[in-house]
Amino acid sequence: MKNISKTIRTMALMCLIGTFFLISIDSFAQRRGGGGGAAHRGGGGGINRGGNIGGATHARPTQTTRPVQTARPAQTTRPGSNGSGIQRPANSNNKITRPANSNNKTARPATANRNNNNRTGNRNTNISGNTRNVDRSRDITINNNRNTVVRRNTVVYTRPPYAYGGYRYYGYHPYYYHPYRPFYWGPVWHPWGFFVATLAVTAIVVSVESTQYHYDQGVWYAPSNGGYTAVPAPVGGTVNNIPSGAQTVNTGTVNNYYYGGTYYEKDGEKYTVVAPTAGTIVENLPEGGEEVTVGDVKYIKFGETYYQPVQIDGKNKYEVVLVEKDK
């Protein structure tokens, strides 16, 4: 028994020494890159990725640690306009953080100063309206408006009136807007309010209801501040001649002669100033009128007379409007 036990211990010791000897040879061959213990990928007795070397467990060498990434500066600033910049934060994967309120945008004024009334001429104004294309620097207060009251026409209106602001505006023709452009009647004609220091020798004195006026080549004057001021022609004023450029207009009943905004009727060999008749059509209006907005319609106003823009036979003209107050 003792011999058997001794023999077993001896064999076990030799096996242990042989095992260490084989391991040493294999390790030596692996370091040298040759010998019978060459490295094999996937072989039973080679080096396996799983860590087995010839059936024995072998730990892989510790993985080389990558160097720690150099931290970026906490904040990188790009130059911007007006001293402002775009900032890059240290985190968020280097994404650019835009400022909450950008100061680089061009600031628009709080109000663009857009006034719709400048476009429409103040559509909701009353019948007094706004003045347009009229030189008011020479205006004076005119008390004589007797020729600005429109005479009614005997022809019945077939079109309904335009009602607005408590008034009715009658016209025989449909409204057709076109801009008011004063007509030039020549160098000797002057609009209402025009002042002259002296009159030509051709001027004559006309008395109307105990008031004296001066008439010269289609223009009526009244004494004013050491001179004379052009005024509306007084109804009833009678003269022997009117300018050759006077136009014949039909009122629906009789013909009138029209020149520089004034209407005349022939009385024998003379011409008498009359008020405009509703429905009369004229081609031109003189300087001194006001383009007024009544609701959605624009009229040209002289004193108390309203003219409606119309188009007849493809030509821009004006019709005298009858204005009445709603009852």
Coordinates of N, CA, C and O in Angstrom, one line a residue, residues 155-288:
V155 N -87.2 117.1 -65.9 CA -87.1 115.7 -66.3 C -87.1 114.8 -65.1 O -86.3 115.1 -64.1
V156 N -87.9 113.8 -65.0 CA -88.0 112.9 -63.9 C -86.8 112.0 -63.9 O -86.4 111.5 -64.9
Y157 N -86.3 111.8 -62.7 CA -85.2 110.9 -62.5 C -85.7 109.4 -62.6 O -86.6 109.1 -61.9
T158 N -85.0 108.6 -63.4 CA -85.3 107.2 -63.5 C -84.4 106.3 -62.6 O -84.7 105.2 -62.4
R159 N -83.3 106.9 -62.2 CA -82.4 106.2 -61.4 C -82.6 106.5 -59.9 O -82.8 107.7 -59.6
P160 N -82.5 105.6 -59.0 CA -82.6 105.9 -57.6 C -81.4 106.8 -57.1 O -80.3 106.6 -57.7
P161 N -81.6 107.6 -56.2 CA -80.5 108.5 -55.7 C -79.5 107.7 -54.8 O -79.8 106.6 -54.3
Y162 N -78.3 108.2 -54.7 CA -77.3 107.6 -53.8 C -77.6 108.3 -52.4 O -77.4 109.5 -52.3
A163 N -77.9 107.5 -51.4 CA -78.2 108.0 -50.1 C -77.1 107.8 -49.2 O -76.5 106.7 -49.1
Y164 N -76.7 108.8 -48.4 CA -75.6 108.7 -47.5 C -75.7 109.9 -46.5 O -75.8 111.0 -47.0
G165 N -75.5 109.6 -45.2 CA -75.4 110.7 -44.2 C -76.6 111.6 -44.2 O -76.4 112.8 -43.8
G166 N -77.8 111.1 -44.4 CA -79.0 111.9 -44.3 C -79.3 112.7 -45.6 O -80.2 113.6 -45.5
Y167 N -78.6 112.5 -46.7 CA -78.8 113.2 -47.9 C -79.0 112.2 -49.1 O -78.5 111.1 -49.0
R168 N -79.7 112.7 -50.1 CA -79.9 111.9 -51.3 C -79.2 112.7 -52.5 O -79.5 113.9 -52.7
Y169 N -78.5 112.0 -53.3 CA -77.7 112.6 -54.4 C -78.3 112.0 -55.7 O -78.1 110.8 -56.0
Y170 N -79.0 112.8 -56.5 CA -79.6 112.4 -57.7 C -78.8 112.6 -59.0 O -78.1 113.7 -59.1
G171 N -78.8 111.6 -59.9 CA -78.0 111.7 -61.1 C -78.8 111.0 -62.2 O -79.3 109.9 -62.0
Y172 N -78.7 111.5 -63.4 CA -79.4 110.8 -64.6 C -78.5 109.7 -65.1 O -78.9 108.8 -65.8
H173 N -77.2 109.8 -64.9 CA -76.2 108.9 -65.5 C -75.5 108.1 -64.4 O -75.4 108.6 -63.2
P174 N -75.1 106.9 -64.6 CA -74.4 106.1 -63.6 C -73.0 106.8 -63.2 O -72.4 107.4 -64.1
Y175 N -72.7 106.6 -62.0 CA -71.4 107.1 -61.5 C -70.2 106.4 -62.1 O -70.2 105.2 -62.2
Y176 N -69.3 107.2 -62.6 CA -68.1 106.6 -63.2 C -66.9 107.5 -62.8 O -66.7 108.6 -63.3
Y177 N -66.1 107.0 -61.8 CA -65.0 107.8 -61.3 C -63.9 108.0 -62.2 O -63.4 107.1 -62.9
H178 N -63.4 109.2 -62.3 CA -62.2 109.6 -63.0 C -61.6 110.8 -62.2 O -62.3 111.6 -61.7
P179 N -60.3 110.9 -62.1 CA -59.7 111.9 -61.3 C -60.0 113.3 -61.8 O -60.2 113.6 -63.0
Y180 N -60.1 114.2 -60.8 CA -60.4 115.6 -61.1 C -59.2 116.3 -61.5 O -58.2 116.5 -60.8
R181 N -59.2 116.8 -62.8 CA -58.0 117.5 -63.3 C -58.6 118.9 -63.8 O -59.3 118.9 -64.9
P182 N -58.3 120.0 -63.1 CA -58.8 121.3 -63.5 C -58.4 121.6 -65.0 O -57.3 121.3 -65.4
F183 N -59.3 122.3 -65.6 CA -59.1 122.7 -67.0 C -58.5 124.1 -67.1 O -58.9 124.9 -66.3
Y184 N -57.6 124.3 -68.0 CA -57.0 125.6 -68.2 C -57.8 126.4 -69.2 O -57.9 126.1 -70.4
W185 N -58.4 127.5 -68.7 CA -59.2 128.4 -69.5 C -58.5 129.5 -70.1 O -59.1 130.4 -70.8
G186 N -57.2 129.6 -70.0 CA -56.5 130.7 -70.6 C -55.9 131.6 -69.5 O -56.2 131.6 -68.4
P187 N -54.9 132.5 -69.9 CA -54.2 133.4 -69.0 C -55.0 134.5 -68.4 O -54.6 135.0 -67.3
V188 N -56.2 134.8 -68.9 CA -57.0 135.9 -68.4 C -58.0 135.4 -67.4 O -58.7 136.2 -66.8
W189 N -58.2 134.1 -67.4 CA -59.2 133.5 -66.5 C -58.6 133.2 -65.1 O -57.4 132.7 -65.0
H190 N -59.3 133.5 -64.0 CA -58.8 133.2 -62.6 C -59.9 132.5 -61.8 O -61.0 132.8 -61.9
P191 N -59.4 131.6 -60.9 CA -60.4 130.9 -60.1 C -60.9 131.8 -58.9 O -60.3 132.8 -58.7
W192 N -61.9 131.3 -58.3 CA -62.4 132.0 -57.1 C -61.3 132.2 -56.1 O -60.5 131.3 -55.8
G193 N -61.3 133.5 -55.5 CA -60.3 133.8 -54.5 C -59.0 134.4 -55.1 O -58.1 134.8 -54.3
F194 N -58.8 134.4 -56.4 CA -57.6 135.0 -57.0 C -57.7 136.5 -56.8 O -58.6 137.2 -57.1
F195 N -56.5 137.1 -56.3 CA -56.5 138.6 -56.0 C -55.6 139.3 -57.1 O -54.6 138.8 -57.5
V196 N -56.1 140.4 -57.6 CA -55.4 141.3 -58.5 C -55.4 142.7 -57.9 O -56.4 143.1 -57.3
A197 N -54.3 143.4 -58.1 CA -54.2 144.8 -57.6 C -55.0 145.7 -58.5 O -55.7 146.7 -58.0
T198 N -55.0 145.5 -59.8 CA -55.7 146.4 -60.7 C -56.4 145.5 -61.8 O -56.1 144.3 -62.0
L199 N -57.4 146.1 -62.5 CA -58.1 145.4 -63.5 C -57.8 146.0 -64.9 O -57.3 147.2 -65.0
A200 N -58.0 145.2 -65.9 CA -57.7 145.7 -67.3 C -58.8 146.8 -67.6 O -59.8 146.9 -67.0
V201 N -58.4 147.6 -68.6 CA -59.3 148.6 -69.1 C -60.6 148.1 -69.7 O -61.6 148.8 -69.8
T202 N -60.6 146.8 -70.0 CA -61.8 146.2 -70.6 C -62.8 145.8 -69.6 O -63.9 145.4 -70.0
A203 N -62.5 145.8 -68.3 CA -63.4 145.5 -67.3 C -64.6 146.4 -67.2 O -64.4 147.7 -67.4
I204 N -65.8 145.9 -66.9 CA -67.0 146.8 -66.8 C -67.6 146.6 -65.4 O -67.3 145.5 -64.8
V205 N -68.4 147.5 -65.0 CA -69.0 147.5 -63.7 C -70.5 146.9 -63.9 O -71.2 147.4 -64.8
V206 N -70.8 145.9 -63.2 CA -72.2 145.3 -63.2 C -72.8 145.4 -61.9 O -72.2 144.9 -60.9
S207 N -74.0 146.0 -61.8 CA -74.7 146.1 -60.5 C -75.7 145.0 -60.4 O -76.6 144.8 -61.3
V208 N -75.7 144.3 -59.3 CA -76.7 143.2 -59.0 C -77.2 143.4 -57.6 O -76.4 143.2 -56.6
E209 N -78.5 143.7 -57.5 CA -79.1 143.9 -56.2 C -78.3 144.9 -55.3 O -77.9 144.5 -54.2
S210 N -78.0 146.0 -55.9 CA -77.3 147.1 -55.2 C -75.9 146.8 -54.8 O -75.3 147.5 -54.0
T211 N -75.4 145.7 -55.4 CA -73.9 145.3 -55.1 C -73.2 145.4 -56.5 O -73.7 144.9 -57.5
Q212 N -72.1 146.1 -56.4 CA -71.3 146.3 -57.7 C -70.2 145.3 -57.8 O -69.5 144.9 -56.9
Y213 N -70.2 144.7 -59.0 CA -69.2 143.8 -59.4 C -68.4 144.3 -60.7 O -68.9 145.2 -61.4
H214 N -67.3 143.7 -60.9 CA -66.5 144.0 -62.1 C -66.4 142.7 -62.9 O -66.0 141.7 -62.4
Y215 N -66.6 142.9 -64.2 CA -66.6 141.7 -65.1 C -65.6 142.0 -66.2 O -65.5 143.0 -66.8
D216 N -64.7 140.9 -66.4 CA -63.7 141.1 -67.5 C -63.4 139.7 -68.0 O -62.9 138.8 -67.3
Q217 N -63.8 139.5 -69.3 CA -63.5 138.3 -70.1 C -63.8 137.0 -69.3 O -63.0 136.1 -69.2
G218 N -65.1 136.9 -68.8 CA -65.6 135.7 -68.2 C -65.3 135.6 -66.7 O -65.7 134.6 -66.1
V219 N -64.6 136.5 -66.1 CA -64.3 136.5 -64.7 C -65.0 137.6 -64.0 O -65.0 138.8 -64.4
W220 N -65.6 137.3 -62.8 CA -66.3 138.3 -62.0 C -65.4 138.6 -60.8 O -64.9 137.8 -60.1
Y221 N -65.3 139.9 -60.5 CA -64.5 140.4 -59.4 C -65.3 141.3 -58.4 O -66.3 141.9 -58.8
A222 N -64.9 141.3 -57.1 CA -65.5 142.2 -56.1 C -64.3 142.9 -55.5 O -63.2 142.4 -55.3
P223 N -64.5 144.2 -55.1 CA -63.5 145.0 -54.5 C -63.1 144.3 -53.2 O -63.9 143.8 -52.4
S224 N -61.7 144.3 -52.9 CA -61.2 143.6 -51.7 C -59.8 144.1 -51.4 O -58.9 143.9 -52.2
N225 N -59.7 144.6 -50.2 CA -58.4 145.0 -49.6 C -57.5 145.8 -50.6 O -56.3 145.4 -50.8
G226 N -58.0 146.8 -51.1 CA -57.2 147.7 -52.0 C -57.0 147.1 -53.4 O -56.3 147.6 -54.2
G227 N -57.8 146.0 -53.7 CA -57.7 145.4 -55.0 C -59.0 144.7 -55.4 O -60.0 145.2 -55.0
Y228 N -58.9 143.6 -56.1 CA -60.1 142.9 -56.5 C -59.8 141.4 -56.4 O -58.7 140.9 -56.7
T229 N -60.9 140.7 -56.0 CA -60.8 139.3 -55.8 C -61.8 138.6 -56.7 O -63.0 139.0 -56.7
A230 N -61.4 137.5 -57.4 CA -62.4 136.8 -58.2 C -63.4 136.1 -57.3 O -63.0 135.4 -56.3
V231 N -64.7 136.2 -57.7 CA -65.8 135.6 -56.9 C -66.7 134.8 -57.8 O -66.6 135.0 -59.0
P232 N -67.6 134.0 -57.2 CA -68.6 133.3 -58.1 C -69.5 134.4 -58.8 O -69.8 135.4 -58.2
A233 N -69.8 134.1 -60.0 CA -70.6 135.0 -60.8 C -72.0 135.1 -60.1 O -72.6 134.1 -59.8
P234 N -72.5 136.3 -59.9 CA -73.7 136.5 -59.2 C -74.9 136.2 -60.1 O -74.9 136.6 -61.3
V235 N -75.9 135.4 -59.7 CA -77.0 135.1 -60.4 C -77.8 136.4 -60.7 O -78.1 137.2 -59.8
G236 N -78.2 136.6 -62.0 CA -78.9 137.8 -62.4 C -78.0 138.8 -63.0 O -78.4 139.8 -63.7
G237 N -76.6 138.6 -62.9 CA -75.7 139.5 -63.6 C -75.8 139.4 -65.1 O -75.8 138.3 -65.6
T238 N -75.9 140.5 -65.7 CA -76.1 140.5 -67.2 C -75.0 141.3 -67.9 O -74.6 142.4 -67.5
V239 N -74.5 140.7 -69.0 CA -73.4 141.3 -69.7 C -73.8 141.2 -71.2 O -74.6 140.4 -71.6
N240 N -73.1 142.0 -72.0 CA -73.4 142.1 -73.4 C -72.7 140.9 -74.2 O -73.2 140.5 -75.2
N241 N -71.5 140.5 -73.7 CA -70.7 139.5 -74.4 C -70.1 138.5 -73.4 O -69.9 138.9 -72.2
I242 N -69.9 137.3 -73.9 CA -69.2 136.3 -73.1 C -68.1 135.8 -74.0 O -68.1 136.0 -75.2
P243 N -67.1 135.2 -73.3 CA -65.9 134.7 -74.1 C -66.3 133.8 -75.3 O -67.2 133.0 -75.2
S244 N -65.5 133.9 -76.3 CA -65.8 133.0 -77.5 C -65.6 131.5 -77.2 O -66.1 130.7 -78.0
G245 N -64.9 131.2 -76.2 CA -64.7 129.8 -75.8 C -65.8 129.2 -75.0 O -65.7 128.0 -74.6
A246 N -66.9 129.9 -74.8 CA -68.0 129.4 -74.1 C -68.6 128.2 -74.8 O -68.8 128.2 -76.1
Q247 N -69.0 127.1 -74.1 CA -69.6 125.9 -74.7 C -71.1 126.0 -74.5 O -71.7 126.4 -73.5
T248 N -71.8 125.4 -75.5 CA -73.3 125.3 -75.4 C -73.6 123.9 -74.7 O -73.1 122.9 -75.1
V249 N -74.4 124.0 -73.6 CA -74.8 122.8 -72.8 C -76.3 122.8 -72.8 O -76.9 123.8 -72.7
N250 N -76.8 121.5 -72.8 CA -78.3 121.4 -72.7 C -78.7 121.0 -71.3 O -78.1 120.0 -70.7
T251 N -79.6 121.7 -70.8 CA -80.1 121.5 -69.4 C -81.3 120.5 -69.4 O -81.8 120.1 -68.3
G252 N -81.8 120.1 -70.6 CA -82.9 119.2 -70.6 C -84.1 120.0 -71.1 O -85.1 119.4 -71.6
T253 N -84.1 121.3 -70.9 CA -85.2 122.2 -71.4 C -84.7 123.3 -72.3 O -85.3 123.5 -73.3
V254 N -83.6 124.0 -71.9 CA -83.1 125.0 -72.7 C -81.6 124.9 -72.8 O -81.0 124.1 -72.0
N255 N -81.0 125.6 -73.7 CA -79.5 125.6 -73.8 C -78.9 126.7 -72.9 O -79.5 127.8 -72.8
N256 N -77.9 126.4 -72.3 CA -77.1 127.4 -71.5 C -75.7 127.5 -72.2 O -75.3 126.6 -73.0
Y257 N -75.0 128.5 -71.8 CA -73.6 128.8 -72.3 C -72.7 128.6 -71.1 O -73.0 129.3 -70.0
Y258 N -71.7 127.8 -71.2 CA -70.9 127.5 -70.0 C -69.5 127.9 -70.3 O -68.9 127.6 -71.3
Y259 N -68.9 128.7 -69.3 CA -67.5 129.1 -69.4 C -66.9 129.3 -68.0 O -67.5 130.0 -67.2
G260 N -65.8 128.6 -67.8 CA -65.1 128.8 -66.5 C -65.9 128.5 -65.3 O -65.7 129.1 -64.2
G261 N -66.9 127.6 -65.4 CA -67.7 127.2 -64.2 C -69.0 128.0 -64.1 O -69.7 127.8 -63.1
T262 N -69.2 129.0 -65.0 CA -70.4 129.9 -64.9 C -71.3 129.5 -66.0 O -70.9 129.2 -67.2
Y263 N -72.6 129.6 -65.7 CA -73.7 129.3 -66.7 C -74.4 130.6 -67.1 O -74.8 131.4 -66.2
Y264 N -74.7 130.8 -68.4 CA -75.4 131.9 -68.9 C -76.6 131.5 -69.7 O -76.5 130.4 -70.4
E265 N -77.6 132.3 -69.7 CA -78.7 132.1 -70.6 C -78.8 133.3 -71.5 O -78.7 134.5 -71.0
K266 N -79.1 133.1 -72.7 CA -79.2 134.3 -73.6 C -80.5 134.9 -73.5 O -81.6 134.3 -73.5
D267 N -80.5 136.3 -73.3 CA -81.7 137.1 -73.1 C -81.7 138.2 -74.1 O -81.2 139.2 -73.8
G268 N -82.3 137.9 -75.2 CA -82.3 138.9 -76.3 C -80.9 138.9 -76.9 O -80.3 137.9 -77.4
E269 N -80.2 140.1 -76.7 CA -78.9 140.3 -77.2 C -77.9 140.2 -76.0 O -76.7 140.5 -76.2
K270 N -78.4 139.9 -74.9 CA -77.5 139.9 -73.7 C -77.4 138.5 -73.1 O -78.2 137.6 -73.5
Y271 N -76.5 138.3 -72.1 CA -76.3 137.0 -71.5 C -76.5 137.2 -70.0 O -75.8 138.1 -69.4
T272 N -77.3 136.4 -69.3 CA -77.6 136.6 -67.9 C -77.1 135.3 -67.2 O -77.3 134.2 -67.6
V273 N -76.4 135.6 -66.0 CA -75.9 134.5 -65.2 C -77.1 133.8 -64.5 O -78.0 134.4 -64.0
V274 N -77.0 132.4 -64.6 CA -78.1 131.6 -64.0 C -77.4 130.5 -63.1 O -76.2 130.2 -63.3
A275 N -78.2 130.0 -62.2 CA -77.6 128.9 -61.4 C -77.6 127.6 -62.2 O -78.4 127.4 -63.2
P276 N -76.7 126.7 -61.9 CA -76.6 125.4 -62.7 C -77.9 124.6 -62.5 O -78.5 124.6 -61.5
T277 N -78.3 123.9 -63.6 CA -79.4 123.1 -63.6 C -79.0 121.6 -63.4 O -78.1 121.1 -64.0
A278 N -79.8 120.9 -62.5 CA -79.5 119.5 -62.2 C -79.5 118.7 -63.4 O -80.4 118.9 -64.3
G279 N -78.6 117.9 -63.6 CA -78.5 117.0 -64.8 C -77.7 117.5 -66.0 O -77.5 116.8 -66.9
T280 N -77.3 118.8 -65.9 CA -76.5 119.4 -67.0 C -75.1 118.7 -67.0 O -74.5 118.4 -66.0
I281 N -74.7 118.4 -68.3 CA -73.4 117.7 -68.5 C -72.4 118.7 -69.0 O -72.7 119.4 -70.0
V282 N -71.2 118.7 -68.4 CA -70.1 119.6 -68.9 C -68.9 118.7 -69.0 O -68.7 117.7 -68.4
E283 N -68.0 119.1 -70.0 CA -66.8 118.3 -70.2 C -65.7 118.7 -69.3 O -64.8 117.8 -69.0
N284 N -65.6 119.9 -68.8 CA -64.5 120.3 -68.0 C -64.9 121.1 -66.8 O -65.9 121.8 -66.8
L285 N -64.1 121.1 -65.8 CA -64.3 121.9 -64.6 C -63.1 122.7 -64.3 O -62.0 122.3 -64.5
P286 N -63.3 123.9 -63.8 CA -62.1 124.8 -63.6 C -61.4 124.5 -62.3 O -61.8 123.7 -61.5
E287 N -60.3 125.2 -62.1 CA -59.6 125.2 -60.8 C -60.5 125.8 -59.7 O -61.3 126.7 -59.9
G288 N -60.2 125.3 -58.5 CA -61.0 125.8 -57.4 C -62.0 124.9 -56.8 O -62.6 125.2 -55.8

